[in-house]
Amino acid sequence: MRKNIVAGNWKMNKTLQEGIALAKELNEALANEKPNCDVIICTPFIHLASVTPLVDAAKIGVGAENCADKASGAYTGEVSAEMVASTGAKYVILGHSERRAYYGETVAILEEKVKLALANGLTPIFCIGEVLEEREANKQNEVVAAQMESVFSLSAEDFSKIVLAYEPVWAIGTGKTASPEQAQEIHAFIRSIVADKYGKEIADNTSILYGGSCKPSNAKELFANPDVDGGLIGGAALKVSDFKGIIDAFNA
């Protein structure tokens, strides 16, 4: 059975002290609850070693927002998958649209990152999605299929270890949200190409998250779709009341 997941992506926000406080607050908010989904927080690198031991691992997973496409060496400023894993973190976001757009991450680079993450026992949350011009040209399926090439070189066994996140780039931080119908349509398409590549069983067991202005007010409607298995949450992950409101969409 595939998992329902609500993952927070803090992006480049929160000092170390603020991040520790946010993680503690979330931990307390979930202390007496049993969420009906896996909860993950993906923090800046500097927070990982401090936040991981602070939270109840049975309720909150911790991940990085990126890792390097090299195992180690003279790559000043980079952080390897092995380093991420050494903090106790279990997840890593790869291929986020901001990494693709601002830092030129390609299909080939992301293929290396995914392999290194898996080799170090991390679960990649692999992001795919189209920009506004591509959506307006009705090319979203083509774009998403091309981006999936980074993970389609994996064995079926390795592919079954990853989580996918569809993010309509035109709906990130813009206040626009894909309608539940648009979200379901492309999530179903993504699942269909996974089935074509790896078979129906693996496709049925792959969690596909929605990422694009998901809030407590629209989470339940989005998550009600049969192929939407949760959310990759940006802005709303920075405030515990909002993030918990999205987690609670699975409890109602």
PDB file of C-alpha atoms in Angstrom:
ATOM      1  CA  MET A   1       0.000   0.000   0.000  1.00  0.00           C
ATOM      2  CA  ARG A   2       1.324   3.406  -0.897  1.00  0.00           C
ATOM      3  CA  LYS A   3       1.702   5.940   1.883  1.00  0.00           C
ATOM      4  CA  ASN A   4      -0.025   9.257   2.364  1.00  0.00           C
ATOM      5  CA  ILE A   5       2.655  11.862   3.058  1.00  0.00           C
ATOM      6  CA  VAL A   6       2.736  15.515   4.062  1.00  0.00           C
ATOM      7  CA  ALA A   7       6.275  16.872   3.622  1.00  0.00           C
ATOM      8  CA  GLY A   8       7.389  20.403   4.443  1.00  0.00           C
ATOM      9  CA  ASN A   9      10.069  22.159   2.400  1.00  0.00           C
ATOM     10  CA  TRP A  10      11.416  25.028   4.470  1.00  0.00           C
ATOM     11  CA  LYS A  11      13.520  26.344   1.548  1.00  0.00           C
ATOM     12  CA  MET A  12      16.027  29.081   2.547  1.00  0.00           C
ATOM     13  CA  ASN A  13      14.145  30.145   5.657  1.00  0.00           C
ATOM     14  CA  LYS A  14      14.735  30.069   9.422  1.00  0.00           C
ATOM     15  CA  THR A  15      17.977  30.588  11.295  1.00  0.00           C
ATOM     16  CA  LEU A  16      19.256  27.567  13.179  1.00  0.00           C
ATOM     17  CA  GLN A  17      17.603  28.797  16.385  1.00  0.00           C
ATOM     18  CA  GLU A  18      14.290  29.508  14.626  1.00  0.00           C
ATOM     19  CA  GLY A  19      14.385  26.131  12.912  1.00  0.00           C
ATOM     20  CA  ILE A  20      14.951  24.295  16.188  1.00  0.00           C
ATOM     21  CA  ALA A  21      12.020  26.196  17.705  1.00  0.00           C
ATOM     22  CA  LEU A  22       9.768  25.333  14.735  1.00  0.00           C
ATOM     23  CA  ALA A  23      10.684  21.645  14.895  1.00  0.00           C
ATOM     24  CA  LYS A  24      10.031  21.561  18.652  1.00  0.00           C
ATOM     25  CA  GLU A  25       6.667  23.262  18.188  1.00  0.00           C
ATOM     26  CA  LEU A  26       5.630  20.760  15.507  1.00  0.00           C
ATOM     27  CA  ASN A  27       6.800  17.863  17.671  1.00  0.00           C
ATOM     28  CA  GLU A  28       4.658  19.143  20.557  1.00  0.00           C
ATOM     29  CA  ALA A  29       1.648  19.695  18.277  1.00  0.00           C
ATOM     30  CA  LEU A  30       1.783  16.038  17.202  1.00  0.00           C
ATOM     31  CA  ALA A  31       2.740  14.632  20.623  1.00  0.00           C
ATOM     32  CA  ASN A  32      -0.730  13.372  21.528  1.00  0.00           C
ATOM     33  CA  GLU A  33      -1.916  12.627  18.005  1.00  0.00           C
ATOM     34  CA  LYS A  34      -1.554   9.813  15.522  1.00  0.00           C
ATOM     35  CA  PRO A  35      -1.545  11.420  12.075  1.00  0.00           C
ATOM     36  CA  ASN A  36      -3.107   9.434   9.227  1.00  0.00           C
ATOM     37  CA  CYS A  37      -0.086  10.226   7.055  1.00  0.00           C
ATOM     38  CA  ASP A  38       3.685  10.236   7.242  1.00  0.00           C
ATOM     39  CA  VAL A  39       4.980  13.680   8.250  1.00  0.00           C
ATOM     40  CA  ILE A  40       8.362  14.887   6.967  1.00  0.00           C
ATOM     41  CA  ILE A  41      10.215  18.174   7.395  1.00  0.00           C
ATOM     42  CA  CYS A  42      12.956  19.039   4.912  1.00  0.00           C
ATOM     43  CA  THR A  43      15.229  21.696   6.336  1.00  0.00           C
ATOM     44  CA  PRO A  44      18.314  23.656   5.285  1.00  0.00           C
ATOM     45  CA  PHE A  45      21.527  21.647   5.696  1.00  0.00           C
ATOM     46  CA  ILE A  46      22.656  23.512   8.812  1.00  0.00           C
ATOM     47  CA  HIS A  47      19.516  22.424  10.714  1.00  0.00           C
ATOM     48  CA  LEU A  48      19.670  18.703  10.050  1.00  0.00           C
ATOM     49  CA  ALA A  49      22.002  17.507  12.791  1.00  0.00           C
ATOM     50  CA  SER A  50      20.186  19.610  15.406  1.00  0.00           C
ATOM     51  CA  VAL A  51      16.598  18.924  14.339  1.00  0.00           C
ATOM     52  CA  THR A  52      16.819  15.163  13.708  1.00  0.00           C
ATOM     53  CA  PRO A  53      17.370  14.125  17.351  1.00  0.00           C
ATOM     54  CA  LEU A  54      14.779  16.655  18.586  1.00  0.00           C
ATOM     55  CA  VAL A  55      11.728  15.159  16.925  1.00  0.00           C
ATOM     56  CA  ASP A  56       9.903  11.906  17.579  1.00  0.00           C
ATOM     57  CA  ALA A  57      11.167   9.721  14.726  1.00  0.00           C
ATOM     58  CA  ALA A  58       8.005   7.614  14.940  1.00  0.00           C
ATOM     59  CA  LYS A  59       5.954  10.652  13.881  1.00  0.00           C
ATOM     60  CA  ILE A  60       8.248  13.068  12.042  1.00  0.00           C
ATOM     61  CA  GLY A  61      10.831  12.189   9.407  1.00  0.00           C
ATOM     62  CA  VAL A  62      13.600  14.660   8.588  1.00  0.00           C
ATOM     63  CA  GLY A  63      15.113  15.356   5.194  1.00  0.00           C
ATOM     64  CA  ALA A  64      17.443  17.679   3.317  1.00  0.00           C
ATOM     65  CA  GLU A  65      16.368  19.985   0.507  1.00  0.00           C
ATOM     66  CA  ASN A  66      19.121  18.857  -1.858  1.00  0.00           C
ATOM     67  CA  CYS A  67      22.399  16.950  -2.040  1.00  0.00           C
ATOM     68  CA  ALA A  68      25.431  16.936  -4.318  1.00  0.00           C
ATOM     69  CA  ASP A  69      25.810  14.882  -7.483  1.00  0.00           C
ATOM     70  CA  LYS A  70      29.274  13.759  -6.334  1.00  0.00           C
ATOM     71  CA  ALA A  71      30.115  11.347  -3.513  1.00  0.00           C
ATOM     72  CA  SER A  72      32.953  13.419  -1.993  1.00  0.00           C
ATOM     73  CA  GLY A  73      35.981  15.486  -2.938  1.00  0.00           C
ATOM     74  CA  ALA A  74      37.043  18.998  -3.846  1.00  0.00           C
ATOM     75  CA  TYR A  75      33.568  20.488  -4.299  1.00  0.00           C
ATOM     76  CA  THR A  76      33.638  23.517  -2.042  1.00  0.00           C
ATOM     77  CA  GLY A  77      30.286  24.344  -0.494  1.00  0.00           C
ATOM     78  CA  GLU A  78      28.559  21.121  -1.551  1.00  0.00           C
ATOM     79  CA  VAL A  79      26.933  18.623   0.801  1.00  0.00           C
ATOM     80  CA  SER A  80      26.987  14.918  -0.080  1.00  0.00           C
ATOM     81  CA  ALA A  81      24.233  12.352   0.363  1.00  0.00           C
ATOM     82  CA  GLU A  82      26.507  10.539   2.808  1.00  0.00           C
ATOM     83  CA  MET A  83      26.803  13.711   4.919  1.00  0.00           C
ATOM     84  CA  VAL A  84      23.020  14.138   4.912  1.00  0.00           C
ATOM     85  CA  ALA A  85      22.545  10.517   6.015  1.00  0.00           C
ATOM     86  CA  SER A  86      25.147  10.925   8.772  1.00  0.00           C
ATOM     87  CA  THR A  87      22.857  13.442  10.531  1.00  0.00           C
ATOM     88  CA  GLY A  88      20.135  10.829  10.896  1.00  0.00           C
ATOM     89  CA  ALA A  89      18.006  12.409   8.172  1.00  0.00           C
ATOM     90  CA  LYS A  90      16.130   9.871   6.053  1.00  0.00           C
ATOM     91  CA  TYR A  91      14.889  11.907   3.069  1.00  0.00           C
ATOM     92  CA  VAL A  92      16.154  14.344   0.456  1.00  0.00           C
ATOM     93  CA  ILE A  93      14.239  16.548  -1.982  1.00  0.00           C
ATOM     94  CA  LEU A  94      15.759  16.297  -5.472  1.00  0.00           C
ATOM     95  CA  GLY A  95      14.897  18.085  -8.706  1.00  0.00           C
ATOM     96  CA  HIS A  96      12.881  20.877  -7.122  1.00  0.00           C
ATOM     97  CA  SER A  97      11.828  23.378  -9.773  1.00  0.00           C
ATOM     98  CA  GLU A  98      13.905  26.086  -8.061  1.00  0.00           C
ATOM     99  CA  ARG A  99      17.013  23.910  -8.351  1.00  0.00           C
ATOM    100  CA  ARG A 100      16.265  23.232 -12.000  1.00  0.00           C
ATOM    101  CA  ALA A 101      15.541  26.883 -12.818  1.00  0.00           C
ATOM    102  CA  TYR A 102      18.156  28.751 -10.753  1.00  0.00           C
ATOM    103  CA  TYR A 103      21.002  26.227 -10.614  1.00  0.00           C
ATOM    104  CA  GLY A 104      20.726  24.524 -13.993  1.00  0.00           C
ATOM    105  CA  GLU A 105      20.096  21.019 -12.709  1.00  0.00           C
ATOM    106  CA  THR A 106      19.651  18.678 -15.657  1.00  0.00           C
ATOM    107  CA  VAL A 107      18.201  15.199 -16.125  1.00  0.00           C
ATOM    108  CA  ALA A 108      21.756  13.763 -16.035  1.00  0.00           C
ATOM    109  CA  ILE A 109      22.787  15.638 -12.867  1.00  0.00           C
ATOM    110  CA  LEU A 110      19.591  14.562 -11.116  1.00  0.00           C
ATOM    111  CA  GLU A 111      20.104  10.963 -12.153  1.00  0.00           C
ATOM    112  CA  GLU A 112      23.445  11.028 -10.287  1.00  0.00           C
ATOM    113  CA  LYS A 113      21.891  12.671  -7.234  1.00  0.00           C
ATOM    114  CA  VAL A 114      19.098  10.094  -7.049  1.00  0.00           C
ATOM    115  CA  LYS A 115      21.571   7.203  -7.279  1.00  0.00           C
ATOM    116  CA  LEU A 116      23.808   8.660  -4.565  1.00  0.00           C
ATOM    117  CA  ALA A 117      20.828   9.323  -2.295  1.00  0.00           C
ATOM    118  CA  LEU A 118      19.627   5.730  -2.653  1.00  0.00           C
ATOM    119  CA  ALA A 119      23.152   4.355  -2.160  1.00  0.00           C
ATOM    120  CA  ASN A 120      23.257   6.171   1.183  1.00  0.00           C
ATOM    121  CA  GLY A 121      19.896   4.908   2.366  1.00  0.00           C
ATOM    122  CA  LEU A 122      18.000   8.140   1.751  1.00  0.00           C
ATOM    123  CA  THR A 123      14.501   8.281   0.281  1.00  0.00           C
ATOM    124  CA  PRO A 124      14.459  10.804  -2.585  1.00  0.00           C
ATOM    125  CA  ILE A 125      11.393  13.010  -2.910  1.00  0.00           C
ATOM    126  CA  PHE A 126      11.790  13.556  -6.639  1.00  0.00           C
ATOM    127  CA  CYS A 127      10.108  16.671  -8.076  1.00  0.00           C
ATOM    128  CA  ILE A 128       8.699  17.103 -11.558  1.00  0.00           C
ATOM    129  CA  GLY A 129       6.483  19.745 -13.109  1.00  0.00           C
ATOM    130  CA  GLU A 130       5.947  22.286 -15.854  1.00  0.00           C
ATOM    131  CA  VAL A 131       6.200  26.081 -16.042  1.00  0.00           C
ATOM    132  CA  LEU A 132       3.300  28.312 -17.092  1.00  0.00           C
ATOM    133  CA  GLU A 133       4.229  28.540 -20.795  1.00  0.00           C
ATOM    134  CA  GLU A 134       4.412  24.737 -20.996  1.00  0.00           C
ATOM    135  CA  ARG A 135       1.022  24.360 -19.299  1.00  0.00           C
ATOM    136  CA  GLU A 136      -0.521  26.964 -21.621  1.00  0.00           C
ATOM    137  CA  ALA A 137       0.902  25.079 -24.614  1.00  0.00           C
ATOM    138  CA  ASN A 138      -0.616  21.872 -23.202  1.00  0.00           C
ATOM    139  CA  LYS A 139       2.862  20.313 -23.003  1.00  0.00           C
ATOM    140  CA  GLN A 140       2.738  19.334 -19.318  1.00  0.00           C
ATOM    141  CA  ASN A 141       2.641  15.578 -19.977  1.00  0.00           C
ATOM    142  CA  GLU A 142       5.581  15.781 -22.372  1.00  0.00           C
ATOM    143  CA  VAL A 143       7.628  17.867 -19.903  1.00  0.00           C
ATOM    144  CA  VAL A 144       6.917  15.605 -16.938  1.00  0.00           C
ATOM    145  CA  ALA A 145       7.705  12.458 -18.943  1.00  0.00           C
ATOM    146  CA  ALA A 146      11.078  13.935 -19.998  1.00  0.00           C
ATOM    147  CA  GLN A 147      11.935  14.861 -16.394  1.00  0.00           C
ATOM    148  CA  MET A 148      11.135  11.302 -15.268  1.00  0.00           C
ATOM    149  CA  GLU A 149      14.095  10.066 -17.336  1.00  0.00           C
ATOM    150  CA  SER A 150      16.275  10.883 -14.297  1.00  0.00           C
ATOM    151  CA  VAL A 151      14.609   8.055 -12.356  1.00  0.00           C
ATOM    152  CA  PHE A 152      13.612   5.717 -15.180  1.00  0.00           C
ATOM    153  CA  SER A 153      17.169   4.386 -15.376  1.00  0.00           C
ATOM    154  CA  LEU A 154      16.689   2.847 -11.904  1.00  0.00           C
ATOM    155  CA  SER A 155      15.989  -0.806 -11.341  1.00  0.00           C
ATOM    156  CA  ALA A 156      12.409  -1.596 -10.346  1.00  0.00           C
ATOM    157  CA  GLU A 157      13.650  -2.321  -6.818  1.00  0.00           C
ATOM    158  CA  ASP A 158      15.329   1.077  -6.511  1.00  0.00           C
ATOM    159  CA  PHE A 159      12.472   2.970  -8.156  1.00  0.00           C
ATOM    160  CA  SER A 160      10.092   1.501  -5.596  1.00  0.00           C
ATOM    161  CA  LYS A 161      12.056   3.336  -2.872  1.00  0.00           C
ATOM    162  CA  ILE A 162      11.384   6.864  -4.171  1.00  0.00           C
ATOM    163  CA  VAL A 163       8.534   9.331  -3.638  1.00  0.00           C
ATOM    164  CA  LEU A 164       7.402  11.557  -6.502  1.00  0.00           C
ATOM    165  CA  ALA A 165       6.205  15.140  -6.120  1.00  0.00           C
ATOM    166  CA  TYR A 166       4.350  16.897  -8.919  1.00  0.00           C
ATOM    167  CA  GLU A 167       4.752  20.645  -8.704  1.00  0.00           C
ATOM    168  CA  PRO A 168       3.068  22.909 -11.215  1.00  0.00           C
ATOM    169  CA  VAL A 169       5.768  25.592 -11.252  1.00  0.00           C
ATOM    170  CA  TRP A 170       3.135  28.188 -12.158  1.00  0.00           C
ATOM    171  CA  ALA A 171       1.396  27.503  -8.828  1.00  0.00           C
ATOM    172  CA  ILE A 172       4.390  27.790  -6.473  1.00  0.00           C
ATOM    173  CA  GLY A 173       4.201  30.879  -4.301  1.00  0.00           C
ATOM    174  CA  THR A 174       1.896  32.547  -6.814  1.00  0.00           C
ATOM    175  CA  GLY A 175      -1.328  31.907  -4.953  1.00  0.00           C
ATOM    176  CA  LYS A 176      -2.533  29.968  -8.014  1.00  0.00           C
ATOM    177  CA  THR A 177      -3.327  26.335  -7.376  1.00  0.00           C
ATOM    178  CA  ALA A 178      -3.966  23.573  -9.841  1.00  0.00           C
ATOM    179  CA  SER A 179      -7.621  22.656  -9.554  1.00  0.00           C
ATOM    180  CA  PRO A 180      -8.287  19.264  -7.960  1.00  0.00           C
ATOM    181  CA  GLU A 181      -9.239  18.072 -11.463  1.00  0.00           C
ATOM    182  CA  GLN A 182      -5.953  19.314 -12.978  1.00  0.00           C
ATOM    183  CA  ALA A 183      -3.981  17.734 -10.136  1.00  0.00           C
ATOM    184  CA  GLN A 184      -5.743  14.388 -10.487  1.00  0.00           C
ATOM    185  CA  GLU A 185      -5.343  14.373 -14.260  1.00  0.00           C
ATOM    186  CA  ILE A 186      -1.575  14.792 -14.230  1.00  0.00           C
ATOM    187  CA  HIS A 187      -1.033  12.579 -11.173  1.00  0.00           C
ATOM    188  CA  ALA A 188      -2.927   9.831 -13.002  1.00  0.00           C
ATOM    189  CA  PHE A 189      -0.756  10.422 -16.090  1.00  0.00           C
ATOM    190  CA  ILE A 190       2.428  10.161 -13.979  1.00  0.00           C
ATOM    191  CA  ARG A 191       1.198   6.916 -12.439  1.00  0.00           C
ATOM    192  CA  SER A 192       0.396   5.581 -15.925  1.00  0.00           C
ATOM    193  CA  ILE A 193       3.939   6.177 -17.230  1.00  0.00           C
ATOM    194  CA  VAL A 194       5.368   4.524 -14.106  1.00  0.00           C
ATOM    195  CA  ALA A 195       3.076   1.551 -14.831  1.00  0.00           C
ATOM    196  CA  ASP A 196       4.276   1.463 -18.447  1.00  0.00           C
ATOM    197  CA  LYS A 197       7.883   1.344 -17.250  1.00  0.00           C
ATOM    198  CA  TYR A 198       7.725  -0.798 -14.098  1.00  0.00           C
ATOM    199  CA  GLY A 199       4.294  -2.417 -14.056  1.00  0.00           C
ATOM    200  CA  LYS A 200       1.024  -1.722 -12.317  1.00  0.00           C
ATOM    201  CA  GLU A 201       2.011  -3.011  -8.882  1.00  0.00           C
ATOM    202  CA  ILE A 202       4.961  -0.624  -8.495  1.00  0.00           C
ATOM    203  CA  ALA A 203       2.889   2.250  -9.933  1.00  0.00           C
ATOM    204  CA  ASP A 204       0.092   1.550  -7.469  1.00  0.00           C
ATOM    205  CA  ASN A 205       2.586   1.595  -4.593  1.00  0.00           C
ATOM    206  CA  THR A 206       4.313   4.864  -5.596  1.00  0.00           C
ATOM    207  CA  SER A 207       3.333   7.893  -3.533  1.00  0.00           C
ATOM    208  CA  ILE A 208       2.814  10.988  -5.700  1.00  0.00           C
ATOM    209  CA  LEU A 209       2.586  14.270  -3.778  1.00  0.00           C
ATOM    210  CA  TYR A 210       1.130  17.556  -4.963  1.00  0.00           C
ATOM    211  CA  GLY A 211       3.273  20.670  -4.487  1.00  0.00           C
ATOM    212  CA  GLY A 212       1.910  24.065  -5.449  1.00  0.00           C
ATOM    213  CA  SER A 213       0.230  26.480  -3.031  1.00  0.00           C
ATOM    214  CA  CYS A 214      -1.322  23.729  -0.932  1.00  0.00           C
ATOM    215  CA  LYS A 215      -2.954  25.211   2.174  1.00  0.00           C
ATOM    216  CA  PRO A 216      -5.257  24.023   4.974  1.00  0.00           C
ATOM    217  CA  SER A 217      -8.173  25.493   3.004  1.00  0.00           C
ATOM    218  CA  ASN A 218      -7.638  23.370  -0.131  1.00  0.00           C
ATOM    219  CA  ALA A 219      -5.668  20.351   1.138  1.00  0.00           C
ATOM    220  CA  LYS A 220      -8.655  18.114   1.812  1.00  0.00           C
ATOM    221  CA  GLU A 221     -10.103  18.688  -1.658  1.00  0.00           C
ATOM    222  CA  LEU A 222      -6.746  18.015  -3.342  1.00  0.00           C
ATOM    223  CA  PHE A 223      -5.990  14.928  -1.227  1.00  0.00           C
ATOM    224  CA  ALA A 224      -9.433  13.459  -1.938  1.00  0.00           C
ATOM    225  CA  ASN A 225      -8.280  12.636  -5.482  1.00  0.00           C
ATOM    226  CA  PRO A 226      -7.431   8.948  -5.927  1.00  0.00           C
ATOM    227  CA  ASP A 227      -3.946   9.632  -7.353  1.00  0.00           C
ATOM    228  CA  VAL A 228      -2.932  12.493  -5.012  1.00  0.00           C
ATOM    229  CA  ASP A 229      -1.163  10.943  -2.021  1.00  0.00           C
ATOM    230  CA  GLY A 230      -0.344  14.077  -0.056  1.00  0.00           C
ATOM    231  CA  GLY A 231       1.581  17.286  -0.436  1.00  0.00           C
ATOM    232  CA  LEU A 232       5.029  18.832  -0.660  1.00  0.00           C
ATOM    233  CA  ILE A 233       4.366  22.021   1.255  1.00  0.00           C
ATOM    234  CA  GLY A 234       6.353  25.257   0.968  1.00  0.00           C
ATOM    235  CA  GLY A 235       5.169  28.436   2.708  1.00  0.00           C
ATOM    236  CA  ALA A 236       2.544  26.724   4.842  1.00  0.00           C
ATOM    237  CA  ALA A 237       5.244  24.450   6.342  1.00  0.00           C
ATOM    238  CA  LEU A 238       6.827  27.429   8.099  1.00  0.00           C
ATOM    239  CA  LYS A 239       3.886  27.877  10.469  1.00  0.00           C
ATOM    240  CA  VAL A 240       2.859  24.932  12.639  1.00  0.00           C
ATOM    241  CA  SER A 241      -0.844  25.796  12.662  1.00  0.00           C
ATOM    242  CA  ASP A 242      -0.928  25.833   8.840  1.00  0.00           C
ATOM    243  CA  PHE A 243       1.202  22.704   8.438  1.00  0.00           C
ATOM    244  CA  LYS A 244      -0.866  20.817  10.987  1.00  0.00           C
ATOM    245  CA  GLY A 245      -4.032  21.990   9.221  1.00  0.00           C
ATOM    246  CA  ILE A 246      -2.755  20.225   6.084  1.00  0.00           C
ATOM    247  CA  ILE A 247      -1.776  17.070   8.031  1.00  0.00           C
ATOM    248  CA  ASP A 248      -5.275  17.061   9.533  1.00  0.00           C
ATOM    249  CA  ALA A 249      -6.792  16.957   6.030  1.00  0.00           C
ATOM    250  CA  PHE A 250      -6.050  13.209   6.188  1.00  0.00           C
ATOM    251  CA  ASN A 251      -7.754  12.857   9.567  1.00  0.00           C
ATOM    252  CA  ALA A 252     -11.121  14.293   8.606  1.00  0.00           C
TER     253      ALA A 252
END
